[in-house]
C-alpha cells in the first residue's frame, strides 16, 4: 500500500503543483459549473412553471368572475320590472313588442356584464309557453321540451331555486356554438311572495373561452378542462388529447401544481376549480421551453473544455518556473537550519521574486532570534510575577488563620460578641479569597450582607436597621459576588452615620420577567449632603465604580446600575438578567 501511494502521489514539486491545480481548482470548478448549470436549468423550469401556474390562476379567477357575473345577471333579471311585466302579463303587448323588449335587455346585459366574453347566452321561459333567447335559434323552439329540461328539476336545486350544471348539453346552440357542453345556470324567477313567474337559463361557452386564451398565449401550449373523474370536457386545440396517465396523476395529487410528463416530454400545470369540481390543465412542450438553453449548453461546454486545456498548459509552465529556483533556495535553507539560524542567505545570487523571498527569509531569521530572546526574558518575568502572587496570597490566608485563632480564644472565654464578629469577618474574608466564582446564589450573597451588617451593628451600636424584601423563588438566582455588600456599606458610611437619629436600610429584590432587579434604599442625608460632610480620603472609593465595571464585564450591555438621590436618602438600583441555578436535591421551585 505505501508503494502504491508513493507511485500515485508525485514526488517532484512541479508535478505536485500541477496535480494540486487540477484536483483542487480545475475539477471542483468544473463540478461547480455543471451543478450551477443544472441549477439554472431547474430554476428556469420552476420559474416557467410558476408563471404558467399563475396563468392558470388568472384563468381560474376569470372563470369565477364569469360565474359570479352570471349569478348577478340572474338577480338583475329577477329584479327587473320589465322582465317581470313581460313574463307575467304578456297580453299587455303584442308578441313582437315583448320579443323586442327582452332582446334589448339581453343586449344591455351583454354590454354591461359580459363585455369581454360574448359567448354568454340567455334563455327565459314564462309560464304561458313563450320563450325568449339572446341568440337567433336555427330551428323552432319547442316550449314543452325546454320546460322539461332536467336542469329545471327543482329537486336538484337548493333552497334559493337555482343550481349550476357544469356539463350542460348544447342542445339549442348548435348553430351558434360548436361546443358539446356549456356551463349553465338554471333558476326559477320568483316574486317577493315566492311565487314563480318564469324560468331562466344562463349559459357560458367555456370552449370559446379556452380558445380565446390559447390565441393570447405566446408558447405552443394547450389547455384542457377535465372533471375529477378524468372526463374530457373541453380543449383549446381541437383533437388534442390528454393522456390517461396524466389524468390519473392529477387525480392522485390534487394539491400539486405541476410535474414533468416524460411520455409527452412536456410540462403539466393544473389547478382545481372547487365550485365546479373541474381541473384546468395546461400542457407546454419542454422542447419549446428549453430550445435556447440547449444551444447555450453546447456553447458553454465547448468554451469550458477549450479553457480547461489552456489552463492545464499554463499550470504546467507556471509550476516549472516556480520550482526551479526554489530547488536551489531549498539547499541554502538546509544549511541555515543546520547552523541554528545563525547564518544569512546570500542575496546577490537571486533576483525577482526569489530575491524578495530570500530577503524575507533573512528578515525572518533576525526576527526569530529577537523573538526567542524576548520569550526568554518574558518567561523570567512570569516566574517572578508568579512568585510575588504566591507571596501575596500568604497575607490574606495568614489573616484568616489569625481570625480563626481569635475565634477559638473568644469561644474559650465565652465572649459571644467577639465570636460572632470573627465568624462574620471570616465569612467575608473567605468569600473574597475564593476567586474561582464570579456569580453566586442570591441566598449566599444575602448571607454575606448579613455577616457584614452584623459587624457594623457592633461598630455603630445598632444605630440602623436593615430589612429584606424578596420572594423565596428567587433565592437561587445568580448575582455577582460581593455586589450588595459595597452598596450597603455606602448606605451606612455616607448616609446613615450622619443622621442624628436611627437609620433604615431596605434591601428589595424582585423578578421582572427575565430580569432581576436589586434595590438598596436608605433614609440617610443624601449624596449631596454626604459629599459636603465627607472628609478627605487617602485613596479614591471603588464601590460603585467596581460594581458598574463588573456588571459591564459579566453581562455586557444587559446589566445596568443607576443611583437616585434626594434629601430623604439614596436608592441604588442595578438590573441584571434573571439566571436561575437551583442546586441538585433542593426543594425550592425552579
Coordinates of C-alpha atoms in Angstrom, one line a residue:
X1 CA 0.0 0.0 0.0
X2 CA 2.7 2.6 0.8
X3 CA 4.4 1.8 -2.5
X4 CA 1.1 2.3 -4.3
X5 CA 0.6 5.6 -2.6
X6 CA 4.2 6.8 -3.5
X7 CA 3.5 5.7 -7.1
X8 CA 0.2 7.6 -7.3
X9 CA 1.4 10.7 -5.5
X10 CA 4.0 12.8 -7.5
X11 CA 7.3 13.3 -5.7
X12 CA 8.5 16.3 -7.6
X13 CA 7.2 19.7 -6.5
X14 CA 6.4 20.7 -10.1
X15 CA 4.1 17.7 -10.6
X16 CA 2.6 18.1 -7.2
X17 CA 1.7 21.7 -8.0
X18 CA 0.3 20.6 -11.3
X19 CA -1.8 17.9 -9.7
X20 CA -2.9 20.2 -6.9
X21 CA -4.1 22.8 -9.5
X22 CA -6.1 20.1 -11.4
X23 CA -7.6 18.4 -8.3
X24 CA -8.2 21.4 -6.1
X25 CA -9.1 24.0 -8.7
X26 CA -10.0 22.6 -12.1
X27 CA -12.1 19.6 -11.0
X28 CA -14.1 21.4 -8.3
X29 CA -14.6 24.4 -10.6
X30 CA -15.8 22.1 -13.4
X31 CA -18.1 20.2 -11.0
X32 CA -19.4 23.5 -9.6
X33 CA -20.1 24.8 -13.1
X34 CA -22.0 21.6 -14.0
X35 CA -24.0 21.9 -10.8
X36 CA -24.8 25.6 -11.3
X37 CA -25.9 24.9 -14.9
X38 CA -28.2 22.2 -13.7
X39 CA -29.5 24.5 -11.0
X40 CA -30.1 27.3 -13.6
X41 CA -32.0 24.8 -15.8
X42 CA -34.1 23.7 -12.8
X43 CA -34.7 27.3 -11.7
X44 CA -35.8 28.2 -15.3
X45 CA -38.1 25.3 -15.4
X46 CA -39.5 26.2 -11.9
X47 CA -39.9 29.8 -12.9
X48 CA -41.7 29.0 -16.1
X49 CA -43.9 26.5 -14.2
X50 CA -44.8 29.2 -11.7
X51 CA -45.6 31.6 -14.5
X52 CA -47.8 29.0 -16.1
X53 CA -49.5 28.2 -12.8
X54 CA -50.0 31.9 -12.3
X55 CA -51.7 32.0 -15.7
X56 CA -53.9 29.1 -14.7
X57 CA -54.8 31.1 -11.5
X58 CA -55.7 34.0 -13.7
X59 CA -57.9 31.7 -15.8
X60 CA -59.5 30.3 -12.7
X61 CA -60.3 33.8 -11.4
X62 CA -61.6 34.8 -14.8
X63 CA -63.9 31.7 -14.8
X64 CA -65.0 32.5 -11.2
X65 CA -65.7 36.1 -12.3
X66 CA -67.9 34.8 -15.2
X67 CA -69.8 32.6 -12.8
X68 CA -70.2 35.5 -10.3
X69 CA -71.4 37.8 -13.1
X70 CA -73.8 35.2 -14.4
X71 CA -75.3 35.0 -10.9
X72 CA -75.5 38.8 -10.7
X73 CA -77.2 38.8 -14.1
X74 CA -79.8 36.3 -12.7
X75 CA -80.5 38.6 -9.8
X76 CA -80.8 41.6 -12.2
X77 CA -83.3 39.7 -14.3
X78 CA -85.3 38.7 -11.3
X79 CA -85.5 42.3 -10.1
X80 CA -86.2 43.9 -13.5
X81 CA -89.7 45.2 -13.7
X82 CA -89.8 45.0 -17.5
X83 CA -88.9 41.3 -17.4
X84 CA -91.5 40.7 -14.8
X85 CA -94.1 42.5 -16.7
X86 CA -93.4 40.6 -20.0
X87 CA -93.4 37.2 -18.3
X88 CA -96.4 37.8 -16.0
X89 CA -98.6 39.8 -18.4
X90 CA -97.6 39.0 -22.0
X91 CA -101.0 40.0 -23.2
X92 CA -100.4 43.7 -22.4
X93 CA -98.2 43.9 -25.6
X94 CA -98.0 42.1 -28.8
X95 CA -95.6 39.2 -29.3
X96 CA -93.1 41.3 -31.3
X97 CA -93.0 44.0 -28.7
X98 CA -92.4 41.5 -26.0
X99 CA -89.6 40.0 -28.0
X100 CA -88.0 43.3 -28.8
X101 CA -88.0 44.3 -25.1
X102 CA -86.4 41.1 -24.0
X103 CA -83.8 41.3 -26.7
X104 CA -82.8 44.8 -25.7
X105 CA -82.5 43.6 -22.1
X106 CA -80.2 40.8 -23.2
X107 CA -78.2 43.1 -25.3
X108 CA -77.7 45.5 -22.4
X109 CA -76.7 42.7 -20.1
X110 CA -74.0 41.5 -22.6
X111 CA -72.7 45.1 -23.0
X112 CA -72.7 45.7 -19.2
X113 CA -71.5 42.5 -17.7
X114 CA -70.0 40.3 -20.4
X115 CA -68.1 42.9 -22.4
X116 CA -65.0 40.7 -22.8
X117 CA -66.8 37.4 -23.2
X118 CA -69.6 37.5 -25.8
X119 CA -70.0 33.7 -25.5
X120 CA -72.8 34.0 -22.9
X121 CA -76.3 33.1 -23.9
X122 CA -79.7 33.8 -22.2
X123 CA -82.9 31.9 -22.4
X124 CA -86.1 32.8 -20.4
X125 CA -89.3 30.9 -20.3
X126 CA -92.6 32.3 -18.9
X127 CA -95.5 30.2 -17.7
X128 CA -97.5 31.0 -20.9
X129 CA -95.4 28.9 -23.3
X130 CA -93.3 31.8 -24.5
X131 CA -89.5 31.5 -25.0
X132 CA -87.1 34.5 -25.2
X133 CA -83.4 34.0 -26.2
X134 CA -80.4 36.2 -26.7
X135 CA -79.4 34.3 -29.9
X136 CA -81.3 33.5 -33.1
X137 CA -82.3 29.8 -33.0
X138 CA -81.9 27.9 -36.2
X139 CA -85.0 25.7 -35.6
X140 CA -88.2 26.4 -33.9
X141 CA -88.1 26.2 -30.1
X142 CA -90.5 23.7 -28.5
X143 CA -91.6 25.1 -25.2
X144 CA -92.6 21.7 -23.7
X145 CA -89.1 20.2 -24.4
X146 CA -87.4 23.2 -23.0
X147 CA -89.7 23.2 -19.9
X148 CA -88.9 19.5 -19.2
X149 CA -85.2 20.0 -19.4
X150 CA -83.6 18.2 -16.4
X151 CA -81.8 21.5 -15.5
X152 CA -85.2 22.9 -14.3
X153 CA -85.8 20.0 -12.0
X154 CA -86.5 21.6 -8.6
X155 CA -85.3 18.5 -6.6
X156 CA -81.7 19.3 -7.9
X157 CA -81.9 23.0 -6.8
X158 CA -81.1 24.4 -3.5
X159 CA -83.4 26.5 -1.3
X160 CA -82.7 29.5 -3.5
X161 CA -84.3 27.9 -6.5
X162 CA -81.1 27.8 -8.7
X163 CA -78.2 25.5 -9.4
X164 CA -75.2 25.1 -11.8
X165 CA -74.9 22.4 -14.4
X166 CA -71.2 22.1 -15.3
X167 CA -71.6 19.9 -18.4
X168 CA -74.9 21.1 -19.8
X169 CA -75.6 19.5 -23.2
X170 CA -75.6 22.0 -26.1
X171 CA -79.0 21.1 -27.5
X172 CA -80.1 24.5 -28.5
X173 CA -77.0 26.5 -29.6
X174 CA -75.6 24.1 -32.2
X175 CA -75.9 26.8 -34.8
X176 CA -74.3 29.5 -32.6
X177 CA -71.7 27.5 -30.6
X178 CA -69.8 24.3 -31.7
X179 CA -69.2 23.3 -28.1
X180 CA -70.6 20.0 -27.0
X181 CA -71.2 21.2 -23.5
X182 CA -71.9 24.5 -21.8
X183 CA -71.7 25.8 -18.2
X184 CA -75.3 26.7 -17.4
X185 CA -77.1 28.4 -14.5
X186 CA -80.7 27.1 -14.2
X187 CA -83.1 29.1 -12.0
X188 CA -86.7 29.9 -11.3
X189 CA -87.8 33.5 -11.3
X190 CA -89.9 34.3 -8.2
X191 CA -91.6 37.4 -6.9
X192 CA -91.5 38.8 -3.3
X193 CA -94.2 36.2 -2.3
X194 CA -92.0 33.4 -3.7
X195 CA -94.4 32.8 -6.5
X196 CA -92.8 31.5 -9.7
X197 CA -93.4 33.6 -12.8
X198 CA -90.7 32.3 -15.1
X199 CA -87.5 30.2 -15.7
X200 CA -84.1 31.3 -16.8
X201 CA -81.0 29.6 -18.3
X202 CA -77.7 31.5 -18.5
X203 CA -75.1 29.5 -20.4
X204 CA -71.3 30.2 -20.7
X205 CA -69.4 28.7 -23.7
X206 CA -66.2 27.7 -21.9
X207 CA -64.8 26.2 -25.1
X208 CA -64.8 29.6 -26.7
X209 CA -63.2 30.9 -23.6
X210 CA -60.4 28.3 -23.8
X211 CA -59.7 29.0 -27.4
X212 CA -59.5 32.8 -26.8
X213 CA -57.0 32.2 -24.1
X214 CA -55.0 29.9 -26.3
X215 CA -54.7 32.6 -29.0
X216 CA -53.3 35.0 -26.5
X217 CA -50.6 32.6 -25.4
X218 CA -47.0 33.1 -26.7
X219 CA -45.9 29.5 -26.2
X220 CA -47.2 26.4 -28.0
X221 CA -49.2 25.4 -25.0
X222 CA -52.6 23.6 -24.8
X223 CA -55.4 24.0 -22.3
X224 CA -57.8 21.3 -21.2
X225 CA -60.8 21.2 -18.9
X226 CA -61.5 17.8 -17.3
X227 CA -63.6 16.5 -14.4
X228 CA -62.3 15.0 -11.3
X229 CA -63.1 11.5 -12.7
X230 CA -60.9 12.3 -15.8
X231 CA -63.7 13.0 -18.3
X232 CA -62.7 15.4 -21.1
X233 CA -64.9 18.5 -21.1
X234 CA -63.1 20.9 -23.5
X235 CA -59.7 21.6 -25.0
X236 CA -58.2 24.7 -26.6
X237 CA -56.8 22.8 -29.6
X238 CA -59.3 20.5 -31.5
X239 CA -58.4 16.8 -31.5
X240 CA -55.8 17.3 -28.8
X241 CA -55.8 14.5 -26.1
X242 CA -54.6 14.4 -22.5
X243 CA -53.1 11.0 -21.7
X244 CA -54.9 8.8 -19.2
X245 CA -51.6 8.5 -17.1
X246 CA -51.6 12.3 -16.8
X247 CA -55.2 12.4 -15.6
X248 CA -54.5 9.6 -13.1
X249 CA -51.5 11.5 -11.7
X250 CA -53.6 14.7 -11.4
X251 CA -56.3 12.7 -9.5
X252 CA -53.7 11.2 -7.2
X253 CA -52.0 14.5 -6.4
X254 CA -54.7 17.2 -6.5
X255 CA -52.7 19.6 -4.3
X256 CA -49.6 19.5 -6.6
X257 CA -49.2 22.4 -9.0
X258 CA -47.1 21.0 -11.8
X259 CA -45.0 18.0 -12.9
X260 CA -43.0 16.7 -15.9
X261 CA -44.7 14.2 -18.2
X262 CA -41.8 12.2 -19.7
X263 CA -44.1 10.3 -22.1
X264 CA -45.1 13.5 -24.0
X265 CA -41.9 15.4 -22.9
X266 CA -44.0 18.3 -21.6
X267 CA -44.7 20.3 -18.5
X268 CA -48.1 19.8 -17.0
X269 CA -49.7 22.5 -14.8
X270 CA -53.1 22.2 -13.3
X271 CA -55.5 23.9 -10.9
X272 CA -58.7 22.7 -9.2
X273 CA -61.9 24.6 -9.6
X274 CA -63.8 23.7 -6.5
X275 CA -67.1 25.2 -7.3
X276 CA -67.4 23.1 -10.5
X277 CA -65.3 20.1 -9.5
X278 CA -63.1 20.6 -12.5
X279 CA -59.4 20.7 -13.3
X280 CA -58.0 23.3 -15.7
X281 CA -54.8 21.7 -17.2
X282 CA -52.0 23.4 -19.1
X283 CA -49.5 21.4 -21.2
X284 CA -46.3 23.0 -22.5
X285 CA -43.7 21.1 -24.6
X286 CA -40.3 21.1 -23.0
X287 CA -38.7 21.5 -26.4
X288 CA -40.3 24.9 -26.6
X289 CA -39.2 25.9 -23.1
X290 CA -35.5 24.9 -23.4
X291 CA -34.7 25.3 -27.0
X292 CA -32.5 28.3 -26.2
X293 CA -31.0 26.6 -23.2
X294 CA -29.8 23.6 -25.3
X295 CA -27.9 26.0 -27.6
X296 CA -26.4 27.8 -24.7
X297 CA -25.4 24.4 -23.1
X298 CA -23.5 23.4 -26.3
X299 CA -21.6 26.7 -26.4
X300 CA -20.9 26.6 -22.7
X301 CA -19.3 23.1 -22.8
X302 CA -17.2 23.9 -25.9
X303 CA -15.9 27.0 -24.2
X304 CA -15.3 25.2 -20.9
X305 CA -13.2 22.3 -22.4
X306 CA -11.2 24.8 -24.5
X307 CA -10.4 26.9 -21.5
X308 CA -9.6 23.8 -19.5
X309 CA -6.9 22.7 -22.0
X310 CA -5.3 26.2 -21.9
X311 CA -5.4 26.2 -18.1
X312 CA -3.6 22.9 -17.9
X313 CA -0.7 24.1 -20.2
X314 CA -0.3 27.3 -18.3
X315 CA -0.4 25.5 -15.0
X316 CA 2.5 23.2 -16.1
X317 CA 4.6 26.2 -17.3
X318 CA 4.0 28.2 -14.0
X319 CA 4.8 25.2 -11.8
X320 CA 8.1 24.7 -13.7
X321 CA 9.0 28.4 -13.4
X322 CA 8.4 28.4 -9.6
X323 CA 10.1 25.1 -8.7
X324 CA 13.4 25.6 -10.5
X325 CA 14.8 28.5 -8.3
X326 CA 13.1 27.1 -5.2
X327 CA 15.1 23.9 -5.5
X328 CA 18.3 26.0 -5.3
X329 CA 16.9 28.0 -2.4
X330 CA 16.0 24.8 -0.6
X331 CA 19.6 23.7 -0.4
X332 CA 20.6 27.0 1.1
X333 CA 17.9 26.8 3.7
X334 CA 19.0 23.4 4.8
X335 CA 22.4 24.9 5.6
X336 CA 20.8 27.6 7.7
X337 CA 18.8 25.1 9.7
X338 CA 22.0 23.0 10.4
X339 CA 23.7 26.1 11.9
X340 CA 20.8 27.0 14.2
X341 CA 19.6 30.1 12.2
X342 CA 23.0 31.8 12.8
X343 CA 23.7 32.5 9.1
X344 CA 22.2 34.6 6.4
X345 CA 21.4 33.5 2.8
X346 CA 23.4 35.3 0.1
X347 CA 21.1 37.9 -1.6
X348 CA 23.4 38.7 -4.6
X349 CA 22.7 35.3 -6.3
X350 CA 19.0 35.8 -6.7
X351 CA 16.6 38.2 -8.4
X352 CA 12.9 39.0 -8.8
X353 CA 10.5 37.2 -6.5
X354 CA 13.2 34.8 -5.3
X355 CA 15.3 37.8 -4.2
X356 CA 12.3 39.1 -2.3
X357 CA 11.8 35.6 -0.8
X358 CA 15.5 35.5 0.3
X359 CA 15.3 38.9 1.9
X360 CA 12.1 37.9 3.7
X361 CA 13.7 34.7 4.9
X362 CA 16.8 36.6 6.2
X363 CA 14.4 39.1 8.0
X364 CA 12.5 36.2 9.4
X365 CA 15.8 34.7 10.8
X366 CA 16.6 38.1 12.5
X367 CA 13.1 38.4 13.9
X368 CA 13.1 34.8 15.1
X369 CA 16.3 35.3 17.0
X370 CA 14.9 38.5 18.5
X371 CA 11.7 36.8 19.4
X372 CA 13.5 34.0 21.1
X373 CA 15.3 36.5 23.3
X374 CA 12.1 38.3 24.2
X375 CA 10.4 35.0 25.1
X376 CA 13.2 34.0 27.4
X377 CA 13.0 37.4 29.1
X378 CA 9.2 37.2 29.4
X379 CA 9.5 33.7 30.9
X380 CA 11.8 35.0 33.6
X381 CA 9.4 37.9 34.3
X382 CA 6.4 35.5 34.5
X383 CA 8.3 33.4 37.1
X384 CA 9.0 36.5 39.1
X385 CA 5.3 37.6 39.0
X386 CA 4.1 34.1 39.9
X387 CA 6.4 34.2 42.9
X388 CA 5.0 37.6 44.0
X389 CA 1.4 36.3 43.7
X390 CA 2.2 33.3 45.8
X391 CA 3.8 35.6 48.4
X392 CA 0.8 38.0 48.3
X393 CA -1.6 35.1 48.9
X394 CA 0.1 34.3 52.2
X395 CA -1.1 37.5 53.8
X396 CA -4.9 37.0 53.5
X397 CA -4.5 33.4 54.5
X398 CA -2.5 34.4 57.5
X399 CA -5.2 36.9 58.4
X400 CA -7.9 34.2 58.1
X401 CA -5.9 31.8 60.2
X402 CA -5.4 34.6 62.8
X403 CA -9.2 35.3 62.9
X404 CA -9.8 31.6 63.5
X405 CA -7.3 31.7 66.4
X406 CA -9.2 34.8 67.8
X407 CA -12.5 33.0 67.4
X408 CA -11.4 29.9 69.4
X409 CA -9.9 32.2 72.1
X410 CA -13.3 34.0 72.3
X411 CA -15.1 30.7 72.5
X412 CA -12.9 29.6 75.4
X413 CA -13.5 32.9 77.1
X414 CA -17.3 32.7 76.4
X415 CA -17.3 36.1 74.6
X416 CA -20.1 35.7 72.1
X417 CA -19.7 39.2 70.6
X418 CA -16.1 38.7 69.6
X419 CA -17.0 35.1 68.4
X420 CA -19.9 36.4 66.2
X421 CA -17.8 39.2 64.8
X422 CA -14.9 36.9 63.9
X423 CA -17.3 34.4 62.3
X424 CA -18.8 37.2 60.2
X425 CA -15.5 38.7 59.2
X426 CA -14.1 35.2 58.4
X427 CA -17.1 34.6 56.1
X428 CA -16.4 37.8 54.2
X429 CA -12.7 37.1 54.0
X430 CA -13.3 33.6 52.7
X431 CA -15.7 35.0 50.0
X432 CA -13.0 37.5 48.9
X433 CA -10.3 34.8 48.7
X434 CA -12.5 32.5 46.6
X435 CA -11.6 33.8 43.1
X436 CA -13.0 30.7 41.2
X437 CA -16.6 32.0 41.0
X438 CA -17.8 35.3 39.7
X439 CA -21.5 34.5 40.2
X440 CA -23.1 33.1 43.4
X441 CA -26.6 32.4 44.5
X442 CA -28.6 35.3 45.8
X443 CA -29.1 33.3 49.1
X444 CA -25.3 33.2 49.7
X445 CA -24.9 36.9 48.8
X446 CA -27.6 37.8 51.3
X447 CA -25.7 35.8 54.0
X448 CA -22.5 37.8 53.3
X449 CA -24.5 41.0 53.6
X450 CA -26.0 39.8 56.9
X451 CA -22.4 39.0 58.1
X452 CA -21.2 42.5 57.2
X453 CA -24.3 44.1 58.8
X454 CA -23.7 42.1 62.0
X455 CA -20.2 43.6 62.2
X456 CA -21.4 47.1 61.5
X457 CA -24.1 46.8 64.1
X458 CA -21.4 46.4 66.7
X459 CA -19.5 49.3 65.4
X460 CA -22.3 51.7 65.3
X461 CA -24.2 50.3 68.3
X462 CA -27.4 49.4 66.5
X463 CA -27.8 52.8 65.0
X464 CA -29.6 51.4 62.0
X465 CA -31.9 48.6 60.9
X466 CA -31.8 46.5 57.7
X467 CA -34.9 45.0 56.2
X468 CA -35.1 42.4 53.4
X469 CA -37.9 42.1 50.9
X470 CA -37.9 39.2 48.4
X471 CA -39.7 36.1 47.3
X472 CA -38.4 32.6 48.1
X473 CA -38.4 31.5 44.4
X474 CA -35.6 33.9 43.5
X475 CA -33.1 32.8 46.3
X476 CA -31.2 30.7 43.8
X477 CA -30.8 33.4 41.2
X478 CA -27.2 34.1 40.3
X479 CA -25.8 37.6 41.2
X480 CA -22.2 38.9 41.0
X481 CA -20.3 38.0 44.2
X482 CA -20.0 40.9 46.7
X483 CA -22.3 43.2 44.8
X484 CA -24.7 44.0 47.6
X485 CA -22.2 44.5 50.4
X486 CA -20.5 47.6 48.9
X487 CA -23.9 49.2 48.3
X488 CA -24.9 48.5 51.9
X489 CA -21.5 49.8 53.1
X490 CA -22.1 53.1 51.2
X491 CA -25.5 53.5 52.7
X492 CA -24.2 53.0 56.2
X493 CA -21.0 55.1 55.9
X494 CA -22.3 58.0 53.8
X495 CA -26.0 58.1 54.6
X496 CA -26.8 56.7 58.0
X497 CA -23.9 57.7 60.1
X498 CA -24.6 61.4 59.5
X499 CA -28.2 61.1 60.8
X500 CA -28.9 62.4 64.3
X501 CA -31.3 59.5 64.8
X502 CA -31.6 55.9 63.8
X503 CA -31.5 54.9 60.1
X504 CA -33.3 52.3 58.0
X505 CA -31.8 50.4 55.0
X506 CA -34.2 48.4 52.8
X507 CA -33.0 45.7 50.5
X508 CA -35.6 44.9 47.9
X509 CA -35.2 42.1 45.4
X510 CA -37.7 41.2 42.8
X511 CA -38.1 39.5 39.4
X512 CA -39.5 41.4 36.4
X513 CA -39.9 38.9 33.6
X514 CA -36.5 37.7 32.6
X515 CA -34.7 40.5 34.7
X516 CA -33.6 40.5 38.3
X517 CA -33.9 44.0 40.0
X518 CA -31.9 44.7 43.2
X519 CA -32.6 48.0 45.1
X520 CA -30.7 49.3 48.2
X521 CA -32.6 52.2 49.8
X522 CA -31.7 54.3 52.9
X523 CA -33.2 57.2 54.7
X524 CA -29.9 59.0 55.1
X525 CA -28.8 62.6 54.3
X526 CA -28.5 62.1 50.5
X527 CA -25.5 62.2 48.2
X528 CA -25.2 66.0 48.1
X529 CA -25.0 66.4 51.9
X530 CA -22.8 63.3 52.3
X531 CA -20.3 64.9 49.8
X532 CA -20.2 68.0 51.9
X533 CA -19.7 66.0 55.1
X534 CA -17.1 63.7 53.6
X535 CA -13.5 64.0 55.0
X536 CA -10.6 63.9 52.6
X537 CA -9.7 60.3 51.6
X538 CA -6.3 58.8 51.2
X539 CA -7.5 56.7 48.3
X540 CA -10.5 57.0 45.9
X541 CA -13.6 55.0 46.6
X542 CA -14.1 52.0 44.3
X543 CA -17.6 50.7 45.4
X544 CA -20.0 51.9 42.7
X545 CA -17.3 52.0 40.0
X546 CA -16.2 48.5 40.8
X547 CA -19.8 47.2 40.6
X548 CA -20.6 49.0 37.4
X549 CA -17.4 47.7 35.7
X550 CA -18.2 44.1 36.9
X551 CA -21.7 44.3 35.5
X552 CA -20.3 45.5 32.2
X553 CA -17.8 42.6 32.0
X554 CA -20.2 39.9 33.2
X555 CA -23.4 40.9 31.3
X556 CA -22.1 43.2 28.5
X557 CA -25.0 45.5 27.6
X558 CA -27.6 43.6 29.6
X559 CA -26.6 44.9 33.1
X560 CA -27.2 48.4 34.3
X561 CA -26.7 50.4 37.5
X562 CA -28.4 53.7 38.5
X563 CA -28.3 56.0 41.6
X564 CA -31.3 58.0 42.6
X565 CA -30.6 60.6 45.4
X566 CA -32.8 63.0 47.3
X567 CA -32.7 64.9 50.6
X568 CA -34.6 61.9 52.1
X569 CA -32.0 59.3 51.2
X570 CA -30.4 57.4 48.3
X571 CA -31.6 54.4 46.3
X572 CA -29.2 52.4 44.2
X573 CA -30.7 50.0 41.7
X574 CA -29.0 47.5 39.4
X575 CA -30.7 45.3 36.9
X576 CA -29.2 42.0 35.6
X577 CA -30.6 39.0 33.6
X578 CA -32.5 36.5 35.7
X579 CA -30.4 33.4 35.8
X580 CA -31.8 30.6 38.0
X581 CA -29.4 27.9 39.2
X582 CA -31.1 25.6 41.7
X583 CA -28.8 23.1 43.3
X584 CA -29.4 19.4 42.9
X585 CA -31.6 17.9 45.6
X586 CA -33.0 21.4 46.5
X587 CA -36.8 21.6 47.0
X588 CA -37.2 25.2 46.0
X589 CA -39.2 25.8 42.9
X590 CA -37.3 26.3 39.7

